[in-house]
mmCIF file of C-alpha atoms in Angstrom:
data_model
loop_
_atom_site.group_PDB
_atom_site.id
_atom_site.type_symbol
_atom_site.label_atom_id
_atom_site.label_comp_id
_atom_site.label_asym_id
_atom_site.label_seq_id
_atom_site.Cartn_x
_atom_site.Cartn_y
_atom_site.Cartn_z
ATOM 1 C CA MET V 1 0.403 -0.963 14.175
ATOM 2 C CA ARG V 2 0.581 2.763 13.737
ATOM 3 C CA LEU V 3 0.622 4.756 10.517
ATOM 4 C CA ARG V 4 2.513 8.021 10.454
ATOM 5 C CA PRO V 5 2.579 10.453 7.547
ATOM 6 C CA ALA V 6 5.670 10.123 5.379
ATOM 7 C CA THR V 7 8.039 13.075 5.283
ATOM 8 C CA ALA V 8 10.829 14.141 2.935
ATOM 9 C CA GLU V 9 13.281 12.364 5.254
ATOM 10 C CA ASP V 10 11.625 9.033 4.387
ATOM 11 C CA ALA V 11 12.451 9.188 0.661
ATOM 12 C CA ARG V 12 15.576 6.992 0.866
ATOM 13 C CA ARG V 13 13.955 4.343 3.082
ATOM 14 C CA ILE V 14 10.899 4.025 0.792
ATOM 15 C CA PHE V 15 13.204 3.949 -2.249
ATOM 16 C CA GLU V 16 15.124 1.025 -0.769
ATOM 17 C CA TRP V 17 11.935 -0.853 0.128
ATOM 18 C CA ALA V 18 10.505 -0.259 -3.356
ATOM 19 C CA ASN V 19 13.662 -1.575 -5.022
ATOM 20 C CA ASP V 20 13.861 -4.758 -2.981
ATOM 21 C CA PRO V 21 14.010 -7.562 -5.591
ATOM 22 C CA SER V 22 11.051 -9.441 -4.098
ATOM 23 C CA THR V 23 8.987 -6.235 -4.082
ATOM 24 C CA ARG V 24 9.864 -5.520 -7.720
ATOM 25 C CA ALA V 25 8.918 -9.111 -8.633
ATOM 26 C CA VAL V 26 5.311 -8.632 -7.455
ATOM 27 C CA SER V 27 4.924 -5.090 -8.801
ATOM 28 C CA PHE V 28 3.115 -4.248 -12.030
ATOM 29 C CA SER V 29 6.376 -2.739 -13.255
ATOM 30 C CA SER V 30 9.230 -5.015 -12.224
ATOM 31 C CA GLU V 31 12.171 -2.895 -13.387
ATOM 32 C CA PRO V 32 14.342 -1.255 -10.699
ATOM 33 C CA ILE V 33 13.390 2.364 -10.002
ATOM 34 C CA PRO V 34 16.137 4.948 -10.581
ATOM 35 C CA TRP V 35 16.740 7.350 -7.668
ATOM 36 C CA GLU V 36 15.871 10.457 -9.713
ATOM 37 C CA THR V 37 12.567 8.912 -10.826
ATOM 38 C CA HIS V 38 11.736 7.966 -7.237
ATOM 39 C CA VAL V 39 12.530 11.439 -5.879
ATOM 40 C CA ALA V 40 10.285 13.128 -8.458
ATOM 41 C CA TRP V 41 7.467 10.629 -7.743
ATOM 42 C CA PHE V 42 7.917 10.974 -3.982
ATOM 43 C CA GLU V 43 7.780 14.775 -4.065
ATOM 44 C CA ARG V 44 4.620 14.680 -6.213
ATOM 45 C CA ARG V 45 2.979 12.250 -3.801
ATOM 46 C CA LEU V 46 3.802 14.345 -0.733
ATOM 47 C CA ALA V 47 2.347 17.443 -2.439
ATOM 48 C CA ASP V 48 -0.802 15.683 -3.716
ATOM 49 C CA ASP V 49 -3.880 16.307 -1.546
ATOM 50 C CA ALA V 50 -5.487 13.183 -3.040
ATOM 51 C CA CYS V 51 -2.657 10.985 -1.732
ATOM 52 C CA GLN V 52 -1.937 9.814 1.788
ATOM 53 C CA LEU V 53 1.528 8.290 2.094
ATOM 54 C CA PHE V 54 2.310 6.628 5.411
ATOM 55 C CA LEU V 55 5.061 4.696 7.092
ATOM 56 C CA ALA V 56 3.693 1.642 8.871
ATOM 57 C CA CYS V 57 5.334 1.444 12.289
ATOM 58 C CA ASP V 58 5.559 -1.471 14.678
ATOM 59 C CA GLY V 59 5.950 0.543 17.845
ATOM 60 C CA GLU V 60 8.384 3.247 16.771
ATOM 61 C CA GLU V 61 10.119 1.132 14.124
ATOM 62 C CA PRO V 62 9.144 1.772 10.481
ATOM 63 C CA VAL V 63 8.407 -1.593 8.866
ATOM 64 C CA GLY V 64 6.726 -0.643 5.586
ATOM 65 C CA GLN V 65 4.731 1.880 3.634
ATOM 66 C CA VAL V 66 1.055 2.359 2.863
ATOM 67 C CA ARG V 67 -0.326 4.669 0.200
ATOM 68 C CA LEU V 68 -3.944 5.637 -0.332
ATOM 69 C CA ASP V 69 -4.762 7.408 -3.583
ATOM 70 C CA HIS V 70 -8.180 9.024 -3.183
ATOM 71 C CA ASP V 71 -10.751 9.479 -5.912
ATOM 72 C CA GLY V 72 -13.890 10.864 -4.302
ATOM 73 C CA ALA V 73 -15.486 8.294 -2.021
ATOM 74 C CA ARG V 74 -13.011 5.578 -3.100
ATOM 75 C CA ALA V 75 -9.316 5.046 -2.616
ATOM 76 C CA THR V 76 -6.759 2.663 -4.073
ATOM 77 C CA ILE V 77 -4.336 1.158 -1.582
ATOM 78 C CA SER V 78 -0.716 0.154 -2.080
ATOM 79 C CA VAL V 79 1.246 -1.594 0.671
ATOM 80 C CA SER V 80 4.745 -2.966 1.030
ATOM 81 C CA ILE V 81 6.508 -4.375 4.047
ATOM 82 C CA ALA V 82 10.303 -4.329 4.357
ATOM 83 C CA ALA V 83 11.834 -7.740 3.595
ATOM 84 C CA GLU V 84 13.230 -8.171 7.109
ATOM 85 C CA HIS V 85 9.757 -7.683 8.641
ATOM 86 C CA ARG V 86 7.719 -10.007 6.409
ATOM 87 C CA GLY V 87 5.995 -13.117 7.703
ATOM 88 C CA ARG V 88 4.907 -11.570 11.011
ATOM 89 C CA GLY V 89 1.400 -10.401 10.043
ATOM 90 C CA LEU V 90 2.471 -6.765 9.803
ATOM 91 C CA GLY V 91 1.052 -6.406 6.292
ATOM 92 C CA VAL V 92 -2.398 -7.430 7.504
ATOM 93 C CA ALA V 93 -2.104 -5.026 10.444
ATOM 94 C CA ALA V 94 -1.027 -2.167 8.160
ATOM 95 C CA ILE V 95 -3.912 -2.844 5.748
ATOM 96 C CA ARG V 96 -6.442 -2.925 8.603
ATOM 97 C CA GLU V 97 -5.089 0.316 10.042
ATOM 98 C CA ALA V 98 -5.227 2.026 6.634
ATOM 99 C CA ALA V 99 -8.830 0.886 6.179
ATOM 100 C CA ARG V 100 -9.634 2.175 9.662
ATOM 101 C CA VAL V 101 -8.194 5.655 9.102
ATOM 102 C CA ALA V 102 -9.267 6.128 5.472
ATOM 103 C CA ASP V 103 -12.179 8.509 5.179
ATOM 104 C CA VAL V 104 -13.737 6.797 2.167
ATOM 105 C CA GLU V 105 -16.626 4.447 1.467
ATOM 106 C CA ALA V 106 -14.534 1.881 -0.397
ATOM 107 C CA ILE V 107 -10.909 0.891 -0.930
ATOM 108 C CA ASP V 108 -9.584 -1.039 -3.925
ATOM 109 C CA ALA V 109 -6.470 -3.204 -3.923
ATOM 110 C CA PHE V 110 -5.037 -4.253 -7.306
ATOM 111 C CA ILE V 111 -2.759 -7.270 -6.991
ATOM 112 C CA LEU V 112 -1.008 -9.533 -9.489
ATOM 113 C CA GLU V 113 -3.136 -12.646 -9.768
ATOM 114 C CA ASP V 114 -0.259 -14.969 -8.839
ATOM 115 C CA ASN V 115 0.723 -12.985 -5.718
ATOM 116 C CA ALA V 116 -1.071 -15.352 -3.339
ATOM 117 C CA ARG V 117 0.576 -13.951 -0.189
ATOM 118 C CA SER V 118 -0.659 -10.439 -0.881
ATOM 119 C CA VAL V 119 -4.147 -11.608 -1.845
ATOM 120 C CA ALA V 120 -4.332 -13.616 1.401
ATOM 121 C CA ALA V 121 -3.151 -10.644 3.482
ATOM 122 C CA PHE V 122 -5.855 -8.391 2.043
ATOM 123 C CA GLU V 123 -8.501 -11.068 2.549
ATOM 124 C CA ARG V 124 -7.435 -11.498 6.198
ATOM 125 C CA ALA V 125 -7.763 -7.716 6.549
ATOM 126 C CA GLY V 126 -11.400 -7.820 5.396
ATOM 127 C CA PHE V 127 -11.106 -7.233 1.644
ATOM 128 C CA VAL V 128 -13.147 -9.407 -0.723
ATOM 129 C CA PHE V 129 -12.613 -10.468 -4.323
ATOM 130 C CA ALA V 130 -14.302 -8.054 -6.740
ATOM 131 C CA GLU V 131 -13.023 -8.967 -10.218
ATOM 132 C CA ARG V 132 -10.250 -10.229 -12.420
ATOM 133 C CA THR V 133 -8.601 -7.579 -14.559
ATOM 134 C CA THR V 134 -5.498 -6.848 -16.606
ATOM 135 C CA ILE V 135 -3.039 -4.107 -15.665
ATOM 136 C CA GLN V 136 -0.065 -3.272 -17.869
ATOM 137 C CA GLY V 137 -0.671 -6.526 -19.731
ATOM 138 C CA ARG V 138 -0.527 -8.635 -16.561
ATOM 139 C CA ALA V 139 -3.307 -10.708 -14.985
ATOM 140 C CA ALA V 140 -4.502 -9.079 -11.784
ATOM 141 C CA VAL V 141 -7.329 -9.131 -9.292
ATOM 142 C CA ARG V 142 -9.174 -6.293 -7.647
ATOM 143 C CA LEU V 143 -10.082 -6.820 -4.027
ATOM 144 C CA GLU V 144 -12.404 -4.368 -2.345
ATOM 145 C CA PHE V 145 -13.171 -3.191 1.134
ATOM 146 C CA THR V 146 -16.550 -1.484 1.436
ATOM 147 C CA ARG V 147 -17.627 0.385 4.520
ATOM 148 C CA ARG V 148 -21.354 0.485 5.070
ATOM 149 C CA PRO V 149 -22.728 3.639 6.690
ATOM 150 C CA GLY V 150 -22.511 3.242 10.442
ATOM 151 C CA SER V 151 -20.423 0.064 10.238
ATOM 152 C CA PRO V 152 -17.306 -0.268 12.372
ATOM 153 C CA ARG V 153 -13.937 0.111 10.720
ATOM 154 C CA PRO V 154 -11.599 -2.909 10.643
ATOM 155 C CA GLY V 155 -9.600 -3.428 13.788
ATOM 156 C CA THR V 156 -12.011 -1.468 16.008
#
C-alpha cells in the first residue's frame, strides 16, 4: 500500500467514492454530496496545511482515500475504500500506512457505532477503543492510535 498526495485531478474520483451509497450509509451525514459542495470542500482541503489528503494506491491503482486532519500532536483520520476494492484488506493497509507516515503522537478515528467492519479494520491496524460518543446526533465510537516516543510505527 502506498499513499500519494491528492491533486486537483483527483476531485472527480474522490467525489464518486464519497457518493457511493454504501459509503454515504456509514457516514455521519448520509445525504448525497452535490458536486459544487464537493469541489469547494476539496479545494479547501488541498490548500489547508493542517490537512493531508491522500489516494491509497495498490501498486499504481488508486483504491481509496485517506485524510488526516492535524491538530497539534494529534490527527483525526478518515478513510474510504472504493466499493470494487473492498473485502481485500486494503482498508487495514491504508490505515496502517497513514499511521506510519503521520507525524503525530496520536490519531483518532470516529466511527458510527454500528459500523462493525470499519471498527474491525481500525482495530486490526492497531487502533484501540477510547470512548463512546455522539456525533451529529448519532452513536459513535472513538478509536485511538497512540505512538509512544521511540516506538515503531505500524507496518514497520
